[in-house]
Amino acid sequence: MFDVRVSDEVATALAESRAVVAMESTIFSHLGLPSPANEEALSRCEQAVRAVGAVPAVTAVFNGVAHVGISQTDRERVCGPAQKMAERDIPVAIAEGWKYGATTVSAALTLADRAGICVFATGGIGGVHRGSELTGDISADLDAIARRAVVTVSAGAKAFLDLARTLEYLETSGAPVLGWQTDEFPAFYTRTSGLNVPHRVETAEAVAAIFHNRTRPDQGVLLAVPIPEADSLDAGRLDAALASALEECEAQGIRGAAITPFVLERIAVATDGDSLPANLALAEHNAEVAAQVAVAIAQLG
Ligand code: PSU
Ligand code: MN
């Protein structure tokens, strides 16, 4: 099994049973957001976590070493060029000494779980892709969410996925899906998807109580938090952008792990850059809610 290097600040917080929030690094790397939005996203997420009294723990592989919690100097690396790393890539990244393996949701959950962190904040999770009945493309994020004893806080799944099938998959794999002060599963840039969440929660304490009563030592929970109203995008405009991005993907033969970065880039262009502030706002808000949940779990003991 791989080793993980936990930063002093995170290790101390965990030893004292204080609240810690793990974060993925793909969103902050060149794969997730263009510069300087990525640096801003990292700062805002870290500050949002700290403002609630929790400790942020960014996850990544640097020079073949898995890190949970990063130093001030590593922040520059986090925001630089990276190799996308899902859970299955972690052994390869370590054995081959990757310069910077950026964690996706599945990889971040693996590192968080290994370090003993039980709350994780991200922007949007991967899920079941449209046309998956032909391509078989289902993000490894979903199995990791269901099988790591961590609460994943996200603004729902990316809108270009098949959201109905994503919810079905989470049901099959036994992950509770909770709507944060909402009845609907949010669709990342927009607050609604037309799909209901199985359970609505109002408070961080309610999430902590559900997590506390999990049925298996490794049962994870997905908390879906809608993007703040003021930051959400117009659904019609987004749908058009999505449709053309997916067509382009198809035409250029882009597949697998390359799809997400490509589509996100195209959406940014098609919305005249409006998708960027929305992306930052939802990531920051998720970090804040995740920190509240981490504090509530820490209080439960
Ligand atoms: N959502 C975003 N930006 C991202 C991702 C999701 O707004 O960069 C990344 C996350 O790291 C997520 C990954 O875990 O995409 C899913 O990729 P795939 O669909 O290839 O599993
Ligand atoms: Mn995929």
Tab-separated table of N, CA and C in Angstrom, residues 17-149:
chain	number	residue	atom	x	y	z
A	17	SER	N	-8.619	15.805	16.824
A	17	SER	CA	-10.022	15.591	16.403
A	17	SER	C	-10.713	16.884	16.003
A	18	ARG	N	-9.954	17.782	15.375
A	18	ARG	CA	-10.551	19.021	14.877
A	18	ARG	C	-11.002	18.837	13.428
A	19	ALA	N	-11.814	19.761	12.954
A	19	ALA	CA	-12.410	19.657	11.614
A	19	ALA	C	-11.368	19.893	10.515
A	20	VAL	N	-11.355	18.995	9.540
A	20	VAL	CA	-10.466	19.105	8.376
A	20	VAL	C	-11.308	18.865	7.121
A	21	VAL	N	-11.042	19.628	6.071
A	21	VAL	CA	-11.744	19.444	4.792
A	21	VAL	C	-10.723	19.144	3.701
A	22	ALA	N	-10.828	17.962	3.106
A	22	ALA	CA	-9.952	17.600	1.994
A	22	ALA	C	-10.442	18.265	0.714
A	23	MET	N	-9.509	18.543	-0.201
A	23	MET	CA	-9.861	19.130	-1.496
A	23	MET	C	-9.101	18.418	-2.607
A	24	GLU	N	-9.710	18.370	-3.785
A	24	GLU	CA	-9.006	17.798	-4.944
A	24	GLU	C	-8.077	18.861	-5.529
A	25	SER	N	-7.129	18.461	-6.369
A	25	SER	CA	-6.252	19.460	-6.980
A	25	SER	C	-6.525	19.675	-8.467
A	26	THR	N	-7.236	18.760	-9.134
A	26	THR	CA	-7.486	18.935	-10.571
A	26	THR	C	-8.155	20.280	-10.856
A	27	ILE	N	-9.133	20.635	-10.043
A	27	ILE	CA	-9.877	21.883	-10.253
A	27	ILE	C	-8.946	23.106	-10.196
A	28	PHE	N	-7.874	23.036	-9.391
A	28	PHE	CA	-6.958	24.175	-9.240
A	28	PHE	C	-5.790	24.132	-10.240
A	29	SER	N	-5.655	23.023	-10.933
A	29	SER	CA	-4.546	22.885	-11.885
A	29	SER	C	-4.964	23.468	-13.231
A	30	HIS	N	-4.041	23.430	-14.192
A	30	HIS	CA	-4.361	23.908	-15.541
A	30	HIS	C	-5.480	23.092	-16.185
A	31	LEU	N	-5.723	21.889	-15.692
A	31	LEU	CA	-6.771	21.030	-16.253
A	31	LEU	C	-8.160	21.513	-15.870
A	32	GLY	N	-8.261	22.180	-14.703
A	32	GLY	CA	-9.583	22.533	-14.180
A	32	GLY	C	-10.006	23.948	-14.509
A	33	LEU	N	-9.115	24.899	-14.303
A	33	LEU	CA	-9.445	26.310	-14.488
A	33	LEU	C	-8.230	27.026	-15.084
A	34	PRO	N	-8.473	28.026	-15.945
A	34	PRO	CA	-7.343	28.792	-16.482
A	34	PRO	C	-6.756	29.716	-15.412
A	35	SER	N	-5.500	30.103	-15.592
A	35	SER	CA	-4.863	31.071	-14.701
A	35	SER	C	-5.369	32.466	-15.070
A	36	PRO	N	-5.624	33.389	-14.152
A	36	PRO	CA	-5.412	33.286	-12.714
A	36	PRO	C	-6.643	32.835	-11.922
A	37	ALA	N	-7.698	32.371	-12.626
A	37	ALA	CA	-8.910	31.950	-11.907
A	37	ALA	C	-8.595	30.782	-10.972
A	38	ASN	N	-7.651	29.935	-11.378
A	38	ASN	CA	-7.344	28.764	-10.536
A	38	ASN	C	-6.707	29.188	-9.212
A	39	GLU	N	-5.808	30.173	-9.256
A	39	GLU	CA	-5.188	30.653	-8.007
A	39	GLU	C	-6.254	31.279	-7.097
A	40	GLU	N	-7.146	32.035	-7.738
A	40	GLU	CA	-8.215	32.662	-6.963
A	40	GLU	C	-9.114	31.599	-6.333
A	41	ALA	N	-9.414	30.568	-7.099
A	41	ALA	CA	-10.275	29.486	-6.579
A	41	ALA	C	-9.626	28.829	-5.360
A	42	LEU	N	-8.345	28.562	-5.467
A	42	LEU	CA	-7.641	27.917	-4.338
A	42	LEU	C	-7.691	28.800	-3.091
A	43	SER	N	-7.362	30.080	-3.255
A	43	SER	CA	-7.370	30.992	-2.101
A	43	SER	C	-8.761	31.103	-1.487
A	44	ARG	N	-9.758	31.268	-2.343
A	44	ARG	CA	-11.126	31.436	-1.823
A	44	ARG	C	-11.617	30.182	-1.114
A	45	CYS	N	-11.297	29.019	-1.649
A	45	CYS	CA	-11.724	27.763	-1.004
A	45	CYS	C	-11.022	27.587	0.345
A	46	GLU	N	-9.714	27.843	0.365
A	46	GLU	CA	-8.976	27.697	1.626
A	46	GLU	C	-9.518	28.660	2.679
A	47	GLN	N	-9.749	29.901	2.254
A	47	GLN	CA	-10.236	30.907	3.203
A	47	GLN	C	-11.639	30.568	3.706
A	48	ALA	N	-12.466	30.043	2.814
A	48	ALA	CA	-13.836	29.679	3.205
A	48	ALA	C	-13.803	28.588	4.273
A	49	VAL	N	-12.896	27.641	4.112
A	49	VAL	CA	-12.772	26.547	5.091
A	49	VAL	C	-12.268	27.097	6.426
A	50	ARG	N	-11.263	27.939	6.368
A	50	ARG	CA	-10.673	28.487	7.600
A	50	ARG	C	-11.662	29.395	8.338
A	51	ALA	N	-12.454	30.141	7.570
A	51	ALA	CA	-13.399	31.082	8.192
A	51	ALA	C	-14.401	30.359	9.095
A	52	VAL	N	-14.662	29.088	8.782
A	52	VAL	CA	-15.612	28.310	9.581
A	52	VAL	C	-14.885	27.595	10.734
A	53	GLY	N	-13.558	27.677	10.742
A	53	GLY	CA	-12.800	27.056	11.829
A	53	GLY	C	-12.291	25.661	11.507
A	54	ALA	N	-12.236	25.324	10.225
A	54	ALA	CA	-11.697	24.020	9.818
A	54	ALA	C	-10.360	24.223	9.095
A	55	VAL	N	-9.643	23.126	8.890
A	55	VAL	CA	-8.334	23.181	8.237
A	55	VAL	C	-8.449	22.595	6.832
A	56	PRO	N	-8.011	23.347	5.790
A	56	PRO	CA	-8.063	22.807	4.429
A	56	PRO	C	-6.900	21.836	4.179
A	57	ALA	N	-7.182	20.788	3.414
A	57	ALA	CA	-6.146	19.791	3.094
A	57	ALA	C	-6.217	19.468	1.605
A	58	VAL	N	-5.414	20.177	0.814
A	58	VAL	CA	-5.360	19.906	-0.623
A	58	VAL	C	-4.591	18.603	-0.832
A	59	THR	N	-5.085	17.781	-1.764
A	59	THR	CA	-4.457	16.485	-2.041
A	59	THR	C	-3.780	16.503	-3.408
A	60	ALA	N	-2.609	15.867	-3.507
A	60	ALA	CA	-1.887	15.816	-4.785
A	60	ALA	C	-0.739	14.823	-4.674
A	61	VAL	N	-0.198	14.424	-5.818
A	61	VAL	CA	1.077	13.692	-5.840
A	61	VAL	C	2.125	14.624	-6.432
A	62	PHE	N	3.183	14.878	-5.676
A	62	PHE	CA	4.318	15.672	-6.156
A	62	PHE	C	5.561	14.787	-6.171
A	63	ASN	N	6.234	14.747	-7.291
A	63	ASN	CA	7.452	13.931	-7.431
A	63	ASN	C	7.283	12.531	-6.841
A	64	GLY	N	6.153	11.930	-7.146
A	64	GLY	CA	5.914	10.557	-6.719
A	64	GLY	C	5.542	10.389	-5.254
A	65	VAL	N	5.272	11.491	-4.549
A	65	VAL	CA	4.868	11.396	-3.138
A	65	VAL	C	3.437	11.927	-2.984
A	66	ALA	N	2.579	11.106	-2.368
A	66	ALA	CA	1.190	11.515	-2.140
A	66	ALA	C	1.132	12.478	-0.964
A	67	HIS	N	0.522	13.644	-1.190
A	67	HIS	CA	0.434	14.686	-0.162
A	67	HIS	C	-1.016	14.934	0.255
A	68	VAL	N	-1.205	15.115	1.551
A	68	VAL	CA	-2.491	15.578	2.079
A	68	VAL	C	-2.182	16.814	2.917
A	69	GLY	N	-2.611	17.980	2.426
A	69	GLY	CA	-2.179	19.241	3.042
A	69	GLY	C	-0.893	19.677	2.360
A	70	ILE	N	-0.884	20.914	1.906
A	70	ILE	CA	0.272	21.389	1.137
A	70	ILE	C	0.901	22.606	1.804
A	71	SER	N	2.178	22.799	1.512
A	71	SER	CA	2.899	23.950	2.058
A	71	SER	C	2.603	25.185	1.205
A	72	GLN	N	3.001	26.329	1.710
A	72	GLN	CA	2.818	27.576	0.980
A	72	GLN	C	3.511	27.508	-0.387
A	73	THR	N	4.685	26.912	-0.433
A	73	THR	CA	5.431	26.849	-1.696
A	73	THR	C	4.799	25.873	-2.691
A	74	ASP	N	4.100	24.863	-2.162
A	74	ASP	CA	3.448	23.894	-3.054
A	74	ASP	C	2.228	24.480	-3.748
A	75	ARG	N	1.708	25.612	-3.254
A	75	ARG	CA	0.493	26.187	-3.823
A	75	ARG	C	0.718	26.552	-5.292
A	76	GLU	N	1.929	26.989	-5.617
A	76	GLU	CA	2.252	27.331	-6.996
A	76	GLU	C	2.204	26.086	-7.888
A	77	ARG	N	2.722	24.992	-7.349
A	77	ARG	CA	2.711	23.738	-8.100
A	77	ARG	C	1.289	23.260	-8.358
A	78	VAL	N	0.451	23.405	-7.321
A	78	VAL	CA	-0.943	22.961	-7.440
A	78	VAL	C	-1.629	23.673	-8.611
A	79	CYS	N	-1.285	24.946	-8.804
A	79	CYS	CA	-1.934	25.751	-9.836
A	79	CYS	C	-1.239	25.667	-11.202
A	80	GLY	N	-0.338	24.731	-11.353
A	80	GLY	CA	0.422	24.621	-12.591
A	80	GLY	C	-0.054	23.482	-13.479
A	81	PRO	N	0.753	23.139	-14.489
A	81	PRO	CA	0.408	22.024	-15.376
A	81	PRO	C	0.463	20.696	-14.625
A	82	ALA	N	-0.451	19.789	-14.980
A	82	ALA	CA	-0.572	18.546	-14.210
A	82	ALA	C	-0.970	17.383	-15.089
A	83	GLN	N	-0.767	16.189	-14.561
A	83	GLN	CA	-1.342	14.991	-15.156
A	83	GLN	C	-2.568	14.629	-14.348
A	84	LYS	N	-3.686	14.432	-15.030
A	84	LYS	CA	-4.933	14.073	-14.353
A	84	LYS	C	-4.792	12.679	-13.732
A	85	MET	N	-5.171	12.573	-12.468
A	85	MET	CA	-4.945	11.322	-11.736
A	85	MET	C	-6.224	10.873	-11.013
A	86	ALA	N	-6.829	9.820	-11.514
A	86	ALA	CA	-7.964	9.197	-10.824
A	86	ALA	C	-7.408	8.189	-9.815
A	87	GLU	N	-8.285	7.574	-9.048
A	87	GLU	CA	-7.817	6.629	-8.032
A	87	GLU	C	-6.899	5.562	-8.628
A	88	ARG	N	-7.272	5.015	-9.767
A	88	ARG	CA	-6.489	3.913	-10.335
A	88	ARG	C	-5.101	4.349	-10.769
A	89	ASP	N	-4.902	5.640	-10.973
A	89	ASP	CA	-3.606	6.146	-11.428
A	89	ASP	C	-2.633	6.407	-10.282
A	90	ILE	N	-3.134	6.401	-9.042
A	90	ILE	CA	-2.259	6.729	-7.900
A	90	ILE	C	-1.033	5.806	-7.820
A	91	PRO	N	-1.214	4.486	-7.915
A	91	PRO	CA	-0.031	3.615	-7.828
A	91	PRO	C	0.984	3.911	-8.926
A	92	VAL	N	0.481	4.225	-10.117
A	92	VAL	CA	1.362	4.517	-11.250
A	92	VAL	C	2.097	5.839	-10.998
A	93	ALA	N	1.351	6.849	-10.543
A	93	ALA	CA	1.940	8.173	-10.305
A	93	ALA	C	3.065	8.092	-9.270
A	94	ILE	N	2.854	7.265	-8.253
A	94	ILE	CA	3.866	7.138	-7.203
A	94	ILE	C	5.057	6.322	-7.706
A	95	ALA	N	4.766	5.183	-8.306
A	95	ALA	CA	5.849	4.295	-8.765
A	95	ALA	C	6.705	4.964	-9.838
A	96	GLU	N	6.053	5.748	-10.699
A	96	GLU	CA	6.789	6.397	-11.792
A	96	GLU	C	7.305	7.780	-11.412
A	97	GLY	N	6.967	8.223	-10.218
A	97	GLY	CA	7.473	9.517	-9.753
A	97	GLY	C	6.933	10.704	-10.523
A	98	TRP	N	5.628	10.711	-10.802
A	98	TRP	CA	5.043	11.843	-11.541
A	98	TRP	C	5.381	13.154	-10.841
A	99	LYS	N	5.699	14.146	-11.667
A	99	LYS	CA	6.045	15.471	-11.142
A	99	LYS	C	4.847	16.052	-10.409
A	100	TYR	N	3.677	16.055	-11.068
A	100	TYR	CA	2.452	16.550	-10.428
A	100	TYR	C	1.260	15.743	-10.925
A	101	GLY	N	0.800	14.846	-10.100
A	101	GLY	CA	-0.451	14.141	-10.372
A	101	GLY	C	-1.555	14.885	-9.645
A	102	ALA	N	-2.475	15.499	-10.421
A	102	ALA	CA	-3.575	16.256	-9.803
A	102	ALA	C	-4.719	15.291	-9.502
A	103	THR	N	-5.226	15.348	-8.286
A	103	THR	CA	-6.277	14.425	-7.870
A	103	THR	C	-7.630	14.819	-8.443
A	104	THR	N	-8.311	13.849	-9.024
A	104	THR	CA	-9.732	14.013	-9.321
A	104	THR	C	-10.479	13.660	-8.036
A	105	VAL	N	-11.800	13.646	-8.104
A	105	VAL	CA	-12.600	13.312	-6.920
A	105	VAL	C	-12.225	11.922	-6.389
A	106	SER	N	-12.123	10.936	-7.281
A	106	SER	CA	-11.852	9.568	-6.797
A	106	SER	C	-10.485	9.479	-6.132
A	107	ALA	N	-9.495	10.155	-6.683
A	107	ALA	CA	-8.148	10.121	-6.095
A	107	ALA	C	-8.106	10.902	-4.789
A	108	ALA	N	-8.769	12.054	-4.761
A	108	ALA	CA	-8.773	12.874	-3.543
A	108	ALA	C	-9.454	12.120	-2.395
A	109	LEU	N	-10.552	11.424	-2.709
A	109	LEU	CA	-11.249	10.657	-1.675
A	109	LEU	C	-10.344	9.545	-1.140
A	110	THR	N	-9.571	8.948	-2.019
A	110	THR	CA	-8.661	7.872	-1.609
A	110	THR	C	-7.597	8.418	-0.651
A	111	LEU	N	-7.013	9.561	-0.986
A	111	LEU	CA	-5.987	10.155	-0.118
A	111	LEU	C	-6.599	10.668	1.183
A	112	ALA	N	-7.773	11.270	1.104
A	112	ALA	CA	-8.439	11.789	2.309
A	112	ALA	C	-8.729	10.641	3.273
A	113	ASP	N	-9.295	9.576	2.740
A	113	ASP	CA	-9.655	8.406	3.539
A	113	ASP	C	-8.411	7.822	4.204
A	114	ARG	N	-7.336	7.756	3.436
A	114	ARG	CA	-6.081	7.197	3.951
A	114	ARG	C	-5.558	8.029	5.130
A	115	ALA	N	-5.769	9.343	5.051
A	115	ALA	CA	-5.279	10.246	6.109
A	115	ALA	C	-6.256	10.330	7.284
A	116	GLY	N	-7.465	9.789	7.122
A	116	GLY	CA	-8.456	9.846	8.195
A	116	GLY	C	-9.318	11.109	8.176
A	117	ILE	N	-9.467	11.698	6.998
A	117	ILE	CA	-10.316	12.892	6.843
A	117	ILE	C	-11.686	12.439	6.338
A	118	CYS	N	-12.766	12.950	6.935
A	118	CYS	CA	-14.083	12.430	6.552
A	118	CYS	C	-14.974	13.447	5.854
A	119	VAL	N	-14.432	14.598	5.458
A	119	VAL	CA	-15.219	15.539	4.650
A	119	VAL	C	-14.346	16.030	3.496
A	120	PHE	N	-14.955	16.112	2.331
A	120	PHE	CA	-14.235	16.469	1.110
A	120	PHE	C	-15.075	17.458	0.299
A	121	ALA	N	-14.460	18.547	-0.130
A	121	ALA	CA	-15.167	19.551	-0.931
A	121	ALA	C	-14.624	19.578	-2.348
A	122	THR	N	-15.532	19.659	-3.313
A	122	THR	CA	-15.128	19.789	-4.708
A	122	THR	C	-16.089	20.747	-5.405
A	123	GLY	N	-15.903	20.947	-6.718
A	123	GLY	CA	-16.849	21.751	-7.481
A	123	GLY	C	-17.999	20.857	-7.903
A	124	GLY	N	-17.738	20.080	-8.941
A	124	GLY	CA	-18.744	19.124	-9.412
A	124	GLY	C	-18.112	17.761	-9.560
A	125	ILE	N	-18.873	16.725	-9.279
A	125	ILE	CA	-18.342	15.375	-9.417
A	125	ILE	C	-18.473	14.900	-10.867
A	126	GLY	N	-17.694	13.898	-11.219
A	126	GLY	CA	-17.914	13.188	-12.473
A	126	GLY	C	-19.104	12.258	-12.280
A	127	GLY	N	-19.593	11.666	-13.363
A	127	GLY	CA	-20.750	10.784	-13.232
A	127	GLY	C	-20.918	9.926	-14.460
A	128	VAL	N	-22.171	9.555	-14.720
A	128	VAL	CA	-22.476	8.745	-15.896
A	128	VAL	C	-22.583	9.683	-17.099
A	129	HIS	N	-21.784	9.433	-18.116
A	129	HIS	CA	-21.810	10.300	-19.297
A	129	HIS	C	-23.011	9.982	-20.182
A	130	ARG	N	-23.460	11.005	-20.909
A	130	ARG	CA	-24.508	10.767	-21.897
A	130	ARG	C	-23.957	9.770	-22.914
A	131	GLY	N	-24.780	8.837	-23.331
A	131	GLY	CA	-24.320	7.828	-24.295
A	131	GLY	C	-23.474	6.744	-23.657
A	132	SER	N	-23.489	6.648	-22.334
A	132	SER	CA	-22.648	5.651	-21.660
A	132	SER	C	-23.054	4.231	-22.028
A	133	GLU	N	-24.309	4.069	-22.520
A	133	GLU	CA	-24.727	2.725	-22.913
A	133	GLU	C	-23.900	2.241	-24.105
A	134	LEU	N	-23.287	3.180	-24.826
A	134	LEU	CA	-22.413	2.797	-25.940
A	134	LEU	C	-20.942	2.861	-25.554
A	135	THR	N	-20.562	3.912	-24.816
A	135	THR	CA	-19.140	4.107	-24.508
A	135	THR	C	-18.712	3.448	-23.210
A	136	GLY	N	-19.652	3.203	-22.301
A	136	GLY	CA	-19.292	2.649	-20.987
A	136	GLY	C	-18.643	3.682	-20.087
A	137	ASP	N	-18.723	4.975	-20.446
A	137	ASP	CA	-18.008	6.003	-19.687
A	137	ASP	C	-18.775	6.417	-18.426
A	138	ILE	N	-18.355	5.843	-17.313
A	138	ILE	CA	-18.910	6.188	-16.000
A	138	ILE	C	-17.727	6.581	-15.127
A	139	SER	N	-17.744	7.792	-14.589
A	139	SER	CA	-16.601	8.275	-13.819
A	139	SER	C	-16.331	7.403	-12.595
A	140	ALA	N	-15.038	7.186	-12.341
A	140	ALA	CA	-14.616	6.454	-11.133
A	140	ALA	C	-14.995	7.229	-9.876
A	141	ASP	N	-15.358	8.503	-10.039
A	141	ASP	CA	-15.799	9.310	-8.887
A	141	ASP	C	-16.945	8.617	-8.143
A	142	LEU	N	-17.878	8.028	-8.886
A	142	LEU	CA	-19.094	7.500	-8.262
A	142	LEU	C	-18.809	6.341	-7.316
A	143	ASP	N	-17.993	5.385	-7.757
A	143	ASP	CA	-17.655	4.263	-6.874
A	143	ASP	C	-16.884	4.748	-5.657
A	144	ALA	N	-16.010	5.718	-5.866
A	144	ALA	CA	-15.223	6.241	-4.736
A	144	ALA	C	-16.133	6.937	-3.733
A	145	ILE	N	-17.102	7.700	-4.215
A	145	ILE	CA	-18.038	8.386	-3.311
A	145	ILE	C	-18.805	7.361	-2.485
A	146	ALA	N	-19.227	6.269	-3.129
A	146	ALA	CA	-20.021	5.253	-2.430
A	146	ALA	C	-19.184	4.428	-1.461
A	147	ARG	N	-17.890	4.261	-1.724
A	147	ARG	CA	-17.090	3.301	-0.956
A	147	ARG	C	-16.011	3.894	-0.068
A	148	ARG	N	-15.928	5.200	-0.004
A	148	ARG	CA	-14.988	5.820	0.940
A	148	ARG	C	-15.819	6.477	2.027
A	149	ALA	N	-15.414	6.291	3.277
A	149	ALA	CA	-16.194	6.829	4.402
A	149	ALA	C	-15.942	8.325	4.535
